[in-house]
Coordinates of C-alpha atoms in Angstrom, one line a residue:
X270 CA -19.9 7.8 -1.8
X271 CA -17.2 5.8 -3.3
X272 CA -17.8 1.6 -2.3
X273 CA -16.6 -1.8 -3.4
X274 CA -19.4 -4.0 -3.2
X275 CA -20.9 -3.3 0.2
X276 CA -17.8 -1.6 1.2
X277 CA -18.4 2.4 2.1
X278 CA -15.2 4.4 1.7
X279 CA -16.3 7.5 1.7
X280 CA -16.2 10.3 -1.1
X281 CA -12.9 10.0 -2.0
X282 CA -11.0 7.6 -0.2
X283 CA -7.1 7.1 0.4
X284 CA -5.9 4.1 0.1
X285 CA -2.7 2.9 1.2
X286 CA -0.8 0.3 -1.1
X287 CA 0.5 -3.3 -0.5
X288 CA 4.4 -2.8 -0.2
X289 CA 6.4 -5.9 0.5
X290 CA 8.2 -5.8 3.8
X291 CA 7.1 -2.5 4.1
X292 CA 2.6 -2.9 4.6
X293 CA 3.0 -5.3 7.8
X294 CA -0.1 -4.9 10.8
X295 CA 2.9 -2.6 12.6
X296 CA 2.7 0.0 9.4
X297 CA -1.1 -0.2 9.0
X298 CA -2.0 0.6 12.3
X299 CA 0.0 3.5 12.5
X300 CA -0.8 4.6 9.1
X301 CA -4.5 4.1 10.1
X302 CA -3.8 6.6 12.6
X303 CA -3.0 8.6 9.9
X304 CA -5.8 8.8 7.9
X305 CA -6.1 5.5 5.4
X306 CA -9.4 4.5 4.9
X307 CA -8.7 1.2 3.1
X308 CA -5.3 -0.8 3.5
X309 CA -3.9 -4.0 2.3
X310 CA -1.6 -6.8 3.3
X311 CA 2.0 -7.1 1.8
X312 CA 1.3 -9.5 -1.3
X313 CA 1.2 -13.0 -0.4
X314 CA 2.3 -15.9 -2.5
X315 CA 0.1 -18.2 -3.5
X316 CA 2.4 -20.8 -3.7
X317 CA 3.3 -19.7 -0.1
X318 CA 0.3 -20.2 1.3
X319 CA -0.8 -23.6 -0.6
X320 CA 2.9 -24.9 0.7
X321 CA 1.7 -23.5 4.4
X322 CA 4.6 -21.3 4.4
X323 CA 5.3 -19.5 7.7
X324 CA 6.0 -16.1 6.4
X325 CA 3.0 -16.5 4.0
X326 CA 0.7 -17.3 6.6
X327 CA 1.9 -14.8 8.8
X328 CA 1.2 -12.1 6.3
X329 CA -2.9 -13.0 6.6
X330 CA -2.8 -11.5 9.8
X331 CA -5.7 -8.5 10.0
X332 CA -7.0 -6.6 13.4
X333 CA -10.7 -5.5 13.5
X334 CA -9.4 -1.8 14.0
X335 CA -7.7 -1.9 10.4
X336 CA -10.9 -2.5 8.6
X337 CA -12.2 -2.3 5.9
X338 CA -8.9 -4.3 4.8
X339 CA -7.9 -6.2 1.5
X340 CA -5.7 -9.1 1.2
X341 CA -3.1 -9.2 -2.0
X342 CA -2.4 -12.4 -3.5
X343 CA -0.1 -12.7 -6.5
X344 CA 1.3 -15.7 -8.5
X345 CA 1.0 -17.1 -12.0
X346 CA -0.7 -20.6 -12.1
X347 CA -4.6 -19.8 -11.9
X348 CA -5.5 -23.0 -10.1
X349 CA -2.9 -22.4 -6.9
X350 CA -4.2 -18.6 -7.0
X351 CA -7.9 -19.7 -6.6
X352 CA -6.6 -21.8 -3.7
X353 CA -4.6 -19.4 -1.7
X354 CA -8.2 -17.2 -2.6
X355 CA -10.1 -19.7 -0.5
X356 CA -7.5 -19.7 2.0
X357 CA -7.3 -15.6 2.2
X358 CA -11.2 -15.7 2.7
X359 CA -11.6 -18.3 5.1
X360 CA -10.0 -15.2 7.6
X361 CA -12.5 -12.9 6.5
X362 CA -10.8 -9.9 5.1
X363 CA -13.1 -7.3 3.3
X364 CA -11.8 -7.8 0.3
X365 CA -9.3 -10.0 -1.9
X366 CA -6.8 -7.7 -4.5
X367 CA -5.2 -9.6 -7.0
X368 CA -1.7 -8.1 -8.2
X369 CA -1.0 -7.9 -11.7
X370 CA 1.2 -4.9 -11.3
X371 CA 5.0 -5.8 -9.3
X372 CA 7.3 -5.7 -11.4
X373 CA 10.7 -6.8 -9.6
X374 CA 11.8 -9.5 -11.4
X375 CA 11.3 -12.2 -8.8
X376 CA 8.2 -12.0 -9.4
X377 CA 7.7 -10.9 -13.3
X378 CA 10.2 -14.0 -14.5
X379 CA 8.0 -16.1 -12.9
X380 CA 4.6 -15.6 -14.4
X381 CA 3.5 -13.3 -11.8
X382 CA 2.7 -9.7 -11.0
X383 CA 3.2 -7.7 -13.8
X384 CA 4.1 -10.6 -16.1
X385 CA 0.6 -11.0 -16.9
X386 CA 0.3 -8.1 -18.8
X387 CA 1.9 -10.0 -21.4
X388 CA -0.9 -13.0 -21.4
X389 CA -4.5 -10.9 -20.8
X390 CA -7.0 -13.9 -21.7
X391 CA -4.7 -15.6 -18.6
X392 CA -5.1 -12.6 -16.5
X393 CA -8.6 -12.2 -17.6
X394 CA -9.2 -16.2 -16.6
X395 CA -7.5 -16.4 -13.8
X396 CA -9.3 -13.3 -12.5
X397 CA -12.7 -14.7 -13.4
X398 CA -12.2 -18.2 -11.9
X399 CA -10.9 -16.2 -8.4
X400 CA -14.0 -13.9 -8.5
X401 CA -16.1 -17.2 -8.8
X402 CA -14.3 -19.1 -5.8
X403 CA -15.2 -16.3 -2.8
X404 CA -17.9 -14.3 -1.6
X405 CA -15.7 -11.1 -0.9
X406 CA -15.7 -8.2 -3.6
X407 CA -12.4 -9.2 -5.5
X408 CA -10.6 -6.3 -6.9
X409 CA -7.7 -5.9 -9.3
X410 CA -4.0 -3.8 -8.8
X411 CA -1.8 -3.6 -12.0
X412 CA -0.3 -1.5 -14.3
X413 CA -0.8 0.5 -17.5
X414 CA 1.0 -2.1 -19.8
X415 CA 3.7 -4.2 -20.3
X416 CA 5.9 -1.7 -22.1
X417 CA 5.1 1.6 -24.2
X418 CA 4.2 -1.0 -26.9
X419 CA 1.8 -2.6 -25.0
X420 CA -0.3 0.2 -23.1
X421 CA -3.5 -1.8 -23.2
X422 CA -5.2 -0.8 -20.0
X423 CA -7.8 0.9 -21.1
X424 CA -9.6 -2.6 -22.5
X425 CA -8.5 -4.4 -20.1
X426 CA -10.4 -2.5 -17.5
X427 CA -13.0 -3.4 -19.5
X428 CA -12.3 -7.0 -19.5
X429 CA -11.5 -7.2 -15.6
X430 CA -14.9 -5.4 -14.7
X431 CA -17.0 -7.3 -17.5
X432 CA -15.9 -11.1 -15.8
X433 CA -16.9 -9.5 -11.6
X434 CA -14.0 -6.9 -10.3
X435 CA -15.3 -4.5 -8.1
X436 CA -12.5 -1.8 -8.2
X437 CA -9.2 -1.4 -10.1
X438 CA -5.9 0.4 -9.3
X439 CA -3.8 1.2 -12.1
X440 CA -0.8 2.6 -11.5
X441 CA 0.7 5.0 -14.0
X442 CA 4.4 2.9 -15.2
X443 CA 5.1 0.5 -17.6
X444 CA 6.1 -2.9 -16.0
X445 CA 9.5 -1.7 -17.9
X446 CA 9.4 1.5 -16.3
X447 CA 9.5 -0.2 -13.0
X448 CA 9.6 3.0 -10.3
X449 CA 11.9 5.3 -13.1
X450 CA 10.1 8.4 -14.6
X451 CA 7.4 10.6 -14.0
X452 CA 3.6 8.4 -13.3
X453 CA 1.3 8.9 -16.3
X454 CA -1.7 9.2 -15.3
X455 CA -3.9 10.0 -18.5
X456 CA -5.1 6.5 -19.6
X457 CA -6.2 6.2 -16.2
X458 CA -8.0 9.2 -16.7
X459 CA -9.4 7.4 -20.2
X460 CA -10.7 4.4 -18.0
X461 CA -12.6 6.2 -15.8
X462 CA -14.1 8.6 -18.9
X463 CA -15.2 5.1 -20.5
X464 CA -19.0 5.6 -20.3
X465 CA -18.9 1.9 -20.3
X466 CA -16.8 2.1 -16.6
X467 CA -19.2 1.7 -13.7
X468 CA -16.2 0.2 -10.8
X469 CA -14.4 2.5 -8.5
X470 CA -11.0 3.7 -10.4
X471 CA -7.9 4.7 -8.4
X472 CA -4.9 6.2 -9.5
X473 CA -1.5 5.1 -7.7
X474 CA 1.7 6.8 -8.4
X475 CA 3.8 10.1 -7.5
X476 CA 1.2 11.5 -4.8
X477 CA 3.4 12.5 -2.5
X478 CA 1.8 15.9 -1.2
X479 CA -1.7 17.3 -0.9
X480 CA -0.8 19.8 -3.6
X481 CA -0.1 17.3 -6.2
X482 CA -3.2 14.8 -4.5
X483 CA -5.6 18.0 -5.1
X484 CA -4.2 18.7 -8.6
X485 CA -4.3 15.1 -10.0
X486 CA -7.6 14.7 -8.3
X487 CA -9.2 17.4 -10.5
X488 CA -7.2 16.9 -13.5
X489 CA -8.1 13.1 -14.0
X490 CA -11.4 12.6 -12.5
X491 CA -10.3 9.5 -10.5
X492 CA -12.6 7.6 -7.8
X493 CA -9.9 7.8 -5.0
X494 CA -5.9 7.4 -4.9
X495 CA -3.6 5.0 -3.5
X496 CA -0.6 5.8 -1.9
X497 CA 2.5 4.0 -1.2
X498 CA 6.4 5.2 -0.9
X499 CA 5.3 8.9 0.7
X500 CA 4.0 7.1 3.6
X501 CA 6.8 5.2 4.8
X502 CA 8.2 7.2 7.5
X503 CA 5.1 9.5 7.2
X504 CA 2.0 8.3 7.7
X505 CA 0.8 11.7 8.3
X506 CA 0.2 12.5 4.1
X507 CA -3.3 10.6 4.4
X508 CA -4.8 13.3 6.9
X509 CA -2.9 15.9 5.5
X510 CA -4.4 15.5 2.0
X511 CA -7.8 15.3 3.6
X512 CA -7.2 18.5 5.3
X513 CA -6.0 20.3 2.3
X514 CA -8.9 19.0 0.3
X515 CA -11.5 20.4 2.6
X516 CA -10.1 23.8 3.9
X517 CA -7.3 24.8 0.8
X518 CA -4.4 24.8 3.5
X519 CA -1.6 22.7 4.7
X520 CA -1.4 21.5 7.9
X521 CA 1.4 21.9 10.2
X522 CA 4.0 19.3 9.5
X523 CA 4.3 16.5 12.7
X524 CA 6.2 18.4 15.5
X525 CA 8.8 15.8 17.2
X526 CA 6.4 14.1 19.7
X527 CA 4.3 12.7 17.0
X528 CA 7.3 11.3 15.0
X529 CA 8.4 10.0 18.3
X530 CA 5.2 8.9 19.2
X531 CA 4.5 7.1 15.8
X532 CA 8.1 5.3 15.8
X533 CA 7.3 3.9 19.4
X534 CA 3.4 2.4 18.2
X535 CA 5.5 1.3 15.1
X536 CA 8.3 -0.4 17.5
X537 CA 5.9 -1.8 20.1
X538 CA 3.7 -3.5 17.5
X539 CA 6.7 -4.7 15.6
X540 CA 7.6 -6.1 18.8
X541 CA 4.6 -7.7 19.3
X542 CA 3.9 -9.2 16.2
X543 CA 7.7 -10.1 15.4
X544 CA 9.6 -11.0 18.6
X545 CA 11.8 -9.2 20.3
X546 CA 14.6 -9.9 18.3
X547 CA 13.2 -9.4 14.8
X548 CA 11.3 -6.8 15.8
X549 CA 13.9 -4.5 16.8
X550 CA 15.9 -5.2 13.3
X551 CA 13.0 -5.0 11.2
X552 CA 12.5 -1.6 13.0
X553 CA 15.7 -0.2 11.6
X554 CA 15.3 0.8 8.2
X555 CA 12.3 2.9 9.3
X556 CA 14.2 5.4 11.5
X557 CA 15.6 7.3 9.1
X558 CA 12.3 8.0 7.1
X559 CA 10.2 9.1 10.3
X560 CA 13.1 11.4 10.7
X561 CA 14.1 12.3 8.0
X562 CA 15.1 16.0 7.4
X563 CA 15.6 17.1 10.8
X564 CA 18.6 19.2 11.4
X565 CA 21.5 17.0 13.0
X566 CA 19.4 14.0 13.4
X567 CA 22.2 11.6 12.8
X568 CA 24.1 10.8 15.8
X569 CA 20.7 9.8 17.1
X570 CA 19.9 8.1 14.7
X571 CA 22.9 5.8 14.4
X572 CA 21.9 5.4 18.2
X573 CA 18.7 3.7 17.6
X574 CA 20.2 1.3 14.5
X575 CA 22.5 0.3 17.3
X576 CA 19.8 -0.2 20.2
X577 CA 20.2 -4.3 21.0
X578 CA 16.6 -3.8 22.9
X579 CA 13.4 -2.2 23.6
X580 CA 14.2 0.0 26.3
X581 CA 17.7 0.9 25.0
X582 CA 15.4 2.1 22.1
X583 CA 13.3 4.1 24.3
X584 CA 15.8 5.8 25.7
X585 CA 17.1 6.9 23.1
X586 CA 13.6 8.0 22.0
X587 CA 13.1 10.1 25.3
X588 CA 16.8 11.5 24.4
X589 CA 15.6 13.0 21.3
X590 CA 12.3 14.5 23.3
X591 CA 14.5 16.2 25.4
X592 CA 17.1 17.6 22.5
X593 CA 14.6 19.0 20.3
X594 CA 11.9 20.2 22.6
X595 CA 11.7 24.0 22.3
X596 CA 11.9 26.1 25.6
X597 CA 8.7 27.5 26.8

């Protein structure tokens, strides 16, 4: 049994990662539908939330369905990042993830995120001071190093869990790699070997089928992966890895009604959450990834880009029911 802190998440859990605009409550419910056992917020800006920031703020909104849920905070001055901490934990998340790992350069170029891979006693300072300021099980997202010259994860891991982390996610690029190139996942593999390792270690990076879950699962020995980019548009990958693990088969890819019926949970709550307005354009860019590669899709879905409103959206929804449902 795999846990952070208290936290039980099973043997081998799944974990879905903190994507800006992407990991919003809409997302995580349905990809908690689809098999995630632990999720985390978009990363929120510590300066954001200090400032009260709307958008920050919004982004510390959790349901009691999603749990166990983590809250991501990122930002480079240690004393503003052990506030927004106390802030995050005053709405009682499960846990607090510190991100040491984006590397766009919004972020890097200002002290953030993956830029402090470059300063480790500040990462290692500002983590310990965070760790001392809440209750919750604090746990650490980043990367294997700076640059090829700098691959310095495996003591850093060391560091991290030495000063109170509960888990670490490394994922296998180079803050100079950004997304480019194949995930490496073997110094990962070297953290969790360390007999000196006693915290959950997940691998993140490239897992986007149960074939290649299964395979990385058994050739570097990690606690549990997280997964990110192959569940936009398909939630689905969490249960079908799960499926695959215990019974050595695939399952059945989602027929129509459950891409239709994840797009309209994924609408409503958008909806909901956003406004009417916002909603329905946020909602866009996700059409084409719960649809992508069905035959002739396109027509419909320059339909629902163009939908000005919910039930014009609908519509079009029950439109693409009745095109692709197979004659009994």
């Amino acid at each position: 049994m795999v846990k952070i802190g208290q936290i039980a998440l099973g043997d081998f859990p799944l974990l879905l990662a903190p994507m800006e605009d992407v990991s919003d409550p809409p997302f995580r419910a349905v990809c908690k539908d689809g098999g995630a056992d632990l999720m985390y917020t978009e990363f929120i800006s510590s300066e954001g939330l200090i400032r009260d920031a709307a958008k920050s703020r919004q982004k510390l909104d959790i349901f009691e369905y999603e749990r166990p849920i983590g809250i991501q905070l990122f930002g480079g001055d240690i004393g503003n990042m052990v506030e927004s901490a106390k802030i995050a934990s005053e709405v009682n998340p499960d846990l607090i993830d510190i991100n040491y790992g984006c590397p766009v350069k919004a972020v890097a170029c200002r002290g953030a995120g993956a830029a402090l891979l470059q300063d480790i006693p500040k990462m290692v300072k500002m983590t310990e001071e965070i760790v001392k300021c809440t209750s919750l099980p604090v746990t650490v997202k980043t990367r294997l190093g700076w640059d090829d010259k700098t691959k310095n994860i495996v003591e850093v891991a060391e560091r991290l869990q030495d000063i109170g982390i509960q888990a670490l996610t490394v994922h296998g690029r180079t803050r100079v790699q950004m997304y480019k190139g194949e995930a490496d996942w073997s110094l990962i593999a070297q953290i969790k070997e360390n007999p000196r390792m006693r915290i959950p270690i997940f691998g993140n990076g490239d897992i986007d089928s149960p074939e290649k879950a299964l395979e990385y699962k058994n050739r570097y020995g990690v606690d549990g992966m997280m997964i990110g980019r192959a569940a936009i548009g398909y939630p689905w990958i969490f249960n079908e890895i799960k499926h695959f693990f215990k019974h050595g088969e695939k399952l059945a890819p989602p027929e129509m009604a459950d891409r239709v019926k994840a797009t309209r949970k994924h609408l409503e709550f958008s909806i909901r959450w956003k406004g009417p307005k916002l909603g329905i354009f946020e909602m866009r860019r996700h059409y084409a990834n719960y649809f992508k590669g069905i035959a002739d899709f396109k027509p419909f879905r320059m339909q629902l880009v163009e939908a000005p409103t919910e039930a014009d959206v609908l519509a079009v929804m029950d439109q693409i029911i009745e095109h692709y449902s197979v004659p009994v």
